[in-house]
Amino acid sequence: MPRPPLNDWFVTTHRFARIAPALFVLLWSSGFVGAKFGMPWAPPLHFLVARFAAVLAIMLPAAPFLRVTWPRNQLLIHTALAGLLVQTGYFTCVFMAMHTGLSAGMVALIAGLQPVIVSIFAGLVLRERRNRLQWIGLALGVAGVFMVIQNKLGHGNVTGLGVALAFVALVSISLGTVYQKRFCNGVDVVATSIIQCAVSLLILLPLAALFESGSIHWNGQFIFSLLWVVVVVSIGAIGILLWLLRHGEAGQVSGLFFLVPPTTAVIAWLCFGDELSAFMLAGIALTMLGVYLASPRN
């Protein structure tokens, strides 16, 4: 009997399965802080091109040692299309929205609607059902996210373009989450990451060359930011997200995104001394309660 791919053997251990949700939230949330260091030094598309290229430079040489199983034919196409939504569309629109001046708080508030959107799509496409208690949990999650970031909503320039980009990012990752679960459920996690980063790079490289006049200012701060979003977010967090989608319901996994704005607020408090008031702490508690109630196991 052939041995399973090394990466599948690792992530299916009982210990990893228990810590994976919390680890995903922590790593994904830290990406907003990491990006904050690098965005002043690169146009958004150039930043993303460097990000996806660096991921491929790390993961492609490692693929033979990880015994990656590559998808073929229609499964390969489905994996690439899911990447257009989960990676290309989402990250491009988030970076562009913040580049227009839209505050991270406003982007987080809009992205905080993702679990609700995914639950609706998952019910229609995947036949995942939510009971009344779970819908109450989703509503509490949205309310908790708003409590955490409400003091940041006035910061930055609220433009129609920025808001539209944030909503496109929301729809993109919501559709991508359901699509990934529906059509790519059995695809090797590492193969998925490599294929989706390659597709994103092929699309964004010419767009960056054609539509952005600036260039990357390579300095220590940008390199630190790039390494952080590459290793911690693109390899770590997204790898865990793909594994969670492979082993759980799309609605349950998307509910973890409620915890991202509160976790980001705590990280920003630790790293930058940002405000963390009693009202925000109450919002964090409400968000955690919402995620618990929205879990399909309740």
Coordinates of C-alpha atoms in Angstrom, one line a residue:
M1 CA 0.0 0.0 0.0
P2 CA 1.6 3.3 -1.0
R3 CA 2.3 5.9 1.6
P4 CA 0.1 9.0 1.7
P5 CA 1.7 12.3 0.8
L6 CA 3.8 13.6 3.7
N7 CA 1.8 16.8 4.0
D8 CA -1.4 14.8 4.4
W9 CA 0.1 12.5 7.0
F10 CA 1.2 15.5 9.0
V11 CA -2.1 17.5 9.0
T12 CA -4.3 14.5 9.7
T13 CA -2.7 13.9 13.1
H14 CA -5.2 14.3 15.9
R15 CA -3.1 17.0 17.6
F16 CA -3.0 19.2 14.6
A17 CA -6.8 18.8 14.0
R18 CA -7.5 20.1 17.5
I19 CA -5.3 23.3 17.1
A20 CA -5.9 24.0 13.4
P21 CA -8.9 26.4 13.8
A22 CA -7.2 28.6 16.4
L23 CA -3.9 28.5 14.5
F24 CA -5.5 29.5 11.3
V25 CA -7.2 32.5 13.0
L26 CA -4.0 33.6 14.6
L27 CA -1.9 33.3 11.4
W28 CA -4.5 34.9 9.1
S29 CA -5.1 37.8 11.5
S30 CA -1.4 38.5 11.7
G31 CA -1.3 39.0 8.0
F32 CA -3.0 42.4 8.3
V33 CA -0.3 43.6 10.6
G34 CA 2.4 42.2 8.3
A35 CA 0.9 43.9 5.3
K36 CA 0.8 47.2 7.2
F37 CA 4.6 47.2 7.2
G38 CA 5.0 46.6 3.5
M39 CA 2.2 48.5 1.8
P40 CA 3.9 51.9 1.9
W41 CA 6.9 50.6 0.0
A42 CA 5.1 48.9 -3.0
P43 CA 2.0 49.4 -5.2
P44 CA -0.6 46.7 -4.4
L45 CA -0.3 44.6 -7.5
H46 CA 3.5 44.7 -7.3
F47 CA 3.3 43.6 -3.7
L48 CA 1.1 40.7 -4.6
V49 CA 3.3 39.7 -7.5
A50 CA 6.3 39.5 -5.2
R51 CA 4.2 37.6 -2.7
F52 CA 3.0 34.9 -5.1
A53 CA 6.4 34.6 -6.8
A54 CA 8.1 34.1 -3.4
V55 CA 5.6 31.4 -2.4
L56 CA 6.3 29.5 -5.6
A57 CA 10.1 29.9 -5.0
I58 CA 9.7 28.2 -1.7
M59 CA 7.0 25.5 -2.4
L60 CA 8.0 24.3 -5.8
P61 CA 11.4 22.9 -4.7
A62 CA 9.8 21.4 -1.6
A63 CA 7.0 19.6 -3.5
P64 CA 9.1 16.4 -4.4
F65 CA 10.1 16.0 -0.8
L66 CA 6.5 16.4 0.3
R67 CA 5.3 13.7 -2.2
V68 CA 2.7 16.0 -3.6
T69 CA -0.1 14.5 -5.6
W70 CA -1.0 16.7 -8.5
P71 CA -4.6 17.0 -9.8
R72 CA -5.3 16.4 -13.4
N73 CA -7.9 17.3 -16.1
Q74 CA -11.1 18.8 -14.7
L75 CA -9.9 18.7 -11.1
L76 CA -6.9 20.8 -12.1
I77 CA -9.2 23.3 -13.8
H78 CA -11.5 23.5 -10.7
T79 CA -8.4 24.0 -8.5
A80 CA -7.3 26.9 -10.6
L81 CA -10.7 28.5 -10.7
A82 CA -11.0 28.3 -7.0
G83 CA -7.7 30.0 -6.7
L84 CA -9.0 32.9 -8.9
L85 CA -11.6 33.5 -6.2
V86 CA -9.9 32.6 -2.9
Q87 CA -6.5 34.1 -3.7
T88 CA -6.4 36.3 -6.9
G89 CA -9.8 38.0 -6.5
Y90 CA -9.8 38.4 -2.7
F91 CA -6.3 39.6 -2.1
T92 CA -6.2 41.9 -5.1
C93 CA -9.4 43.6 -4.0
V94 CA -8.4 43.9 -0.4
F95 CA -5.0 45.4 -1.2
M96 CA -6.6 47.8 -3.8
A97 CA -9.3 48.8 -1.4
M98 CA -6.8 49.7 1.3
H99 CA -4.7 51.5 -1.4
T100 CA -7.6 53.8 -2.1
G101 CA -7.5 54.9 1.5
L102 CA -10.3 52.7 2.9
S103 CA -9.5 51.9 6.5
A104 CA -8.6 48.4 7.6
G105 CA -11.5 48.7 10.0
M106 CA -14.0 49.2 7.2
V107 CA -12.5 46.4 5.2
A108 CA -12.7 44.1 8.2
L109 CA -16.4 45.1 8.8
I110 CA -17.3 44.2 5.2
A111 CA -15.2 41.0 5.3
G112 CA -16.9 40.2 8.6
L113 CA -20.1 39.4 6.6
Q114 CA -18.4 36.4 5.0
P115 CA -19.7 33.7 7.3
V116 CA -23.2 34.8 6.6
I117 CA -22.7 34.9 2.8
V118 CA -21.0 31.5 2.8
S119 CA -23.8 30.0 4.9
I120 CA -26.3 31.1 2.4
F121 CA -24.2 29.8 -0.6
A122 CA -23.4 26.6 1.3
G123 CA -27.1 26.0 1.9
L124 CA -27.9 26.4 -1.8
V125 CA -25.0 24.6 -3.3
L126 CA -23.7 22.1 -0.7
R127 CA -27.1 21.5 1.1
E128 CA -25.5 22.5 4.4
R129 CA -28.3 23.4 6.8
R130 CA -28.3 25.9 9.7
N131 CA -30.8 25.8 12.6
R132 CA -32.2 28.9 14.4
L133 CA -29.5 28.9 17.0
Q134 CA -26.7 28.9 14.4
W135 CA -28.3 31.8 12.6
I136 CA -28.4 33.7 15.9
G137 CA -24.7 32.9 16.3
L138 CA -24.0 34.4 12.9
A139 CA -25.9 37.5 13.8
L140 CA -24.0 37.8 17.1
G141 CA -20.7 37.3 15.3
V142 CA -21.5 40.3 13.0
A143 CA -22.5 42.4 16.0
G144 CA -19.3 41.5 17.8
V145 CA -17.1 42.4 14.9
F146 CA -18.8 45.8 14.6
M147 CA -18.2 46.4 18.3
V148 CA -14.5 45.6 17.9
I149 CA -13.8 47.9 14.9
Q150 CA -16.4 50.6 15.3
N151 CA -13.9 53.1 16.6
K152 CA -11.7 52.6 13.5
L153 CA -14.5 53.1 10.9
G154 CA -13.9 56.9 10.6
H155 CA -10.3 56.5 9.8
G156 CA -9.2 56.6 6.1
N157 CA -11.0 57.8 3.1
V158 CA -14.4 56.2 2.5
T159 CA -14.8 56.2 -1.3
G160 CA -17.3 54.4 -3.5
L161 CA -14.4 52.6 -5.3
G162 CA -12.9 51.4 -2.0
V163 CA -16.2 50.1 -0.6
A164 CA -17.0 48.4 -4.0
L165 CA -13.6 46.7 -4.0
A166 CA -14.1 45.5 -0.4
F167 CA -17.5 44.0 -1.3
V168 CA -16.0 42.3 -4.4
A169 CA -13.4 40.8 -2.1
L170 CA -16.2 39.6 0.2
V171 CA -18.1 37.9 -2.6
S172 CA -14.9 36.5 -4.1
I173 CA -13.7 34.7 -1.1
S174 CA -17.3 33.6 -0.1
L175 CA -17.9 32.0 -3.5
G176 CA -14.4 30.6 -3.6
T177 CA -14.8 28.9 -0.2
V178 CA -18.0 27.1 -1.4
Y179 CA -16.4 26.3 -4.8
Q180 CA -13.3 24.9 -3.1
K181 CA -15.4 22.7 -0.9
R182 CA -17.7 21.6 -3.7
F183 CA -15.2 20.8 -6.5
C184 CA -11.7 20.5 -4.9
N185 CA -12.3 18.6 -1.7
G186 CA -9.9 15.8 -2.4
V187 CA -7.0 17.8 -3.9
D188 CA -3.6 17.7 -2.1
V189 CA -3.2 20.8 0.1
V190 CA 0.3 21.7 -1.1
A191 CA -0.6 21.1 -4.8
T192 CA -3.6 23.4 -4.3
S193 CA -1.5 26.2 -2.9
I194 CA 1.1 25.9 -5.7
I195 CA -1.4 25.9 -8.5
Q196 CA -3.5 28.8 -7.1
C197 CA -0.4 30.9 -6.5
A198 CA 0.9 30.2 -10.0
V199 CA -2.5 31.2 -11.6
S200 CA -2.5 34.4 -9.5
L201 CA 1.0 35.2 -10.5
L202 CA 0.3 34.7 -14.2
I203 CA -2.7 37.0 -14.0
L204 CA -1.3 39.8 -11.8
L205 CA 2.2 40.0 -13.4
P206 CA 1.1 41.6 -16.7
L207 CA -1.6 43.7 -14.8
A208 CA 1.1 45.2 -12.5
A209 CA 3.3 46.0 -15.5
L210 CA 0.5 47.6 -17.5
F211 CA -1.4 49.6 -14.9
E212 CA 1.0 50.5 -12.1
S213 CA 3.6 53.0 -12.6
G214 CA 5.5 52.7 -9.3
S215 CA 8.0 50.0 -8.3
I216 CA 9.0 48.2 -5.1
H217 CA 11.3 50.0 -2.7
W218 CA 13.4 47.1 -1.4
N219 CA 14.3 47.8 2.2
G220 CA 14.3 45.9 5.5
Q221 CA 10.8 46.8 6.4
F222 CA 9.4 45.6 3.1
I223 CA 11.4 42.4 3.1
F224 CA 10.2 41.6 6.6
S225 CA 6.6 42.3 5.5
L226 CA 7.0 40.2 2.4
L227 CA 8.5 37.2 4.3
W228 CA 5.7 37.5 6.9
V229 CA 2.8 37.4 4.4
V230 CA 4.5 34.7 2.3
V231 CA 5.5 32.2 5.1
V232 CA 2.9 32.9 7.7
V233 CA -0.1 33.8 5.6
S234 CA 0.3 32.3 2.1
I235 CA 1.9 29.1 3.2
G236 CA 0.8 28.7 6.8
A237 CA -2.7 30.2 7.1
I238 CA -3.9 29.4 3.6
G239 CA -2.6 25.8 3.8
I240 CA -4.6 25.4 7.1
L241 CA -7.7 27.0 5.5
L242 CA -7.5 24.5 2.6
W243 CA -7.1 21.6 5.0
L244 CA -10.1 22.8 7.1
L245 CA -12.3 23.1 4.0
R246 CA -11.2 19.5 3.1
H247 CA -12.2 18.1 6.4
G248 CA -15.2 20.3 7.6
E249 CA -18.3 22.1 6.4
A250 CA -17.8 25.4 4.4
G251 CA -20.1 27.3 6.7
Q252 CA -18.3 26.1 9.9
V253 CA -14.9 27.0 8.5
S254 CA -16.0 30.4 7.3
G255 CA -17.3 31.2 10.8
L256 CA -13.7 31.4 11.9
F257 CA -13.4 34.6 9.9
F258 CA -15.6 36.3 12.6
L259 CA -12.6 35.9 14.9
V260 CA -10.2 37.6 12.5
P261 CA -11.0 41.3 13.3
P262 CA -10.9 40.8 17.1
T263 CA -7.7 38.9 16.9
T264 CA -6.2 41.5 14.6
A265 CA -7.2 44.2 17.1
V266 CA -5.4 42.3 19.9
I267 CA -2.3 41.9 17.8
A268 CA -2.3 45.6 16.8
W269 CA -2.6 46.5 20.5
L270 CA 0.4 44.3 21.3
C271 CA 2.5 45.5 18.4
F272 CA 1.5 49.1 17.9
G273 CA -0.3 50.1 21.1
D274 CA -3.6 50.5 19.4
E275 CA -6.7 51.1 21.6
L276 CA -8.2 48.0 23.2
S277 CA -11.1 49.3 25.2
A278 CA -13.6 47.4 27.5
F279 CA -16.2 47.9 24.8
M280 CA -13.9 46.2 22.2
L281 CA -13.2 43.3 24.7
A282 CA -17.0 42.9 25.1
G283 CA -17.2 42.7 21.3
I284 CA -14.5 40.0 21.2
A285 CA -16.4 38.0 23.8
L286 CA -19.6 38.4 21.8
T287 CA -17.9 37.3 18.6
M288 CA -16.5 34.2 20.3
L289 CA -20.0 33.3 21.6
G290 CA -21.4 33.8 18.1
V291 CA -18.8 31.5 16.6
Y292 CA -19.6 28.8 19.2
L293 CA -23.3 29.0 18.6
A294 CA -22.9 29.0 14.8
S295 CA -20.8 25.8 14.9
P296 CA -22.7 22.9 13.2
R297 CA -21.9 20.7 16.2
N298 CA -24.3 22.5 18.4

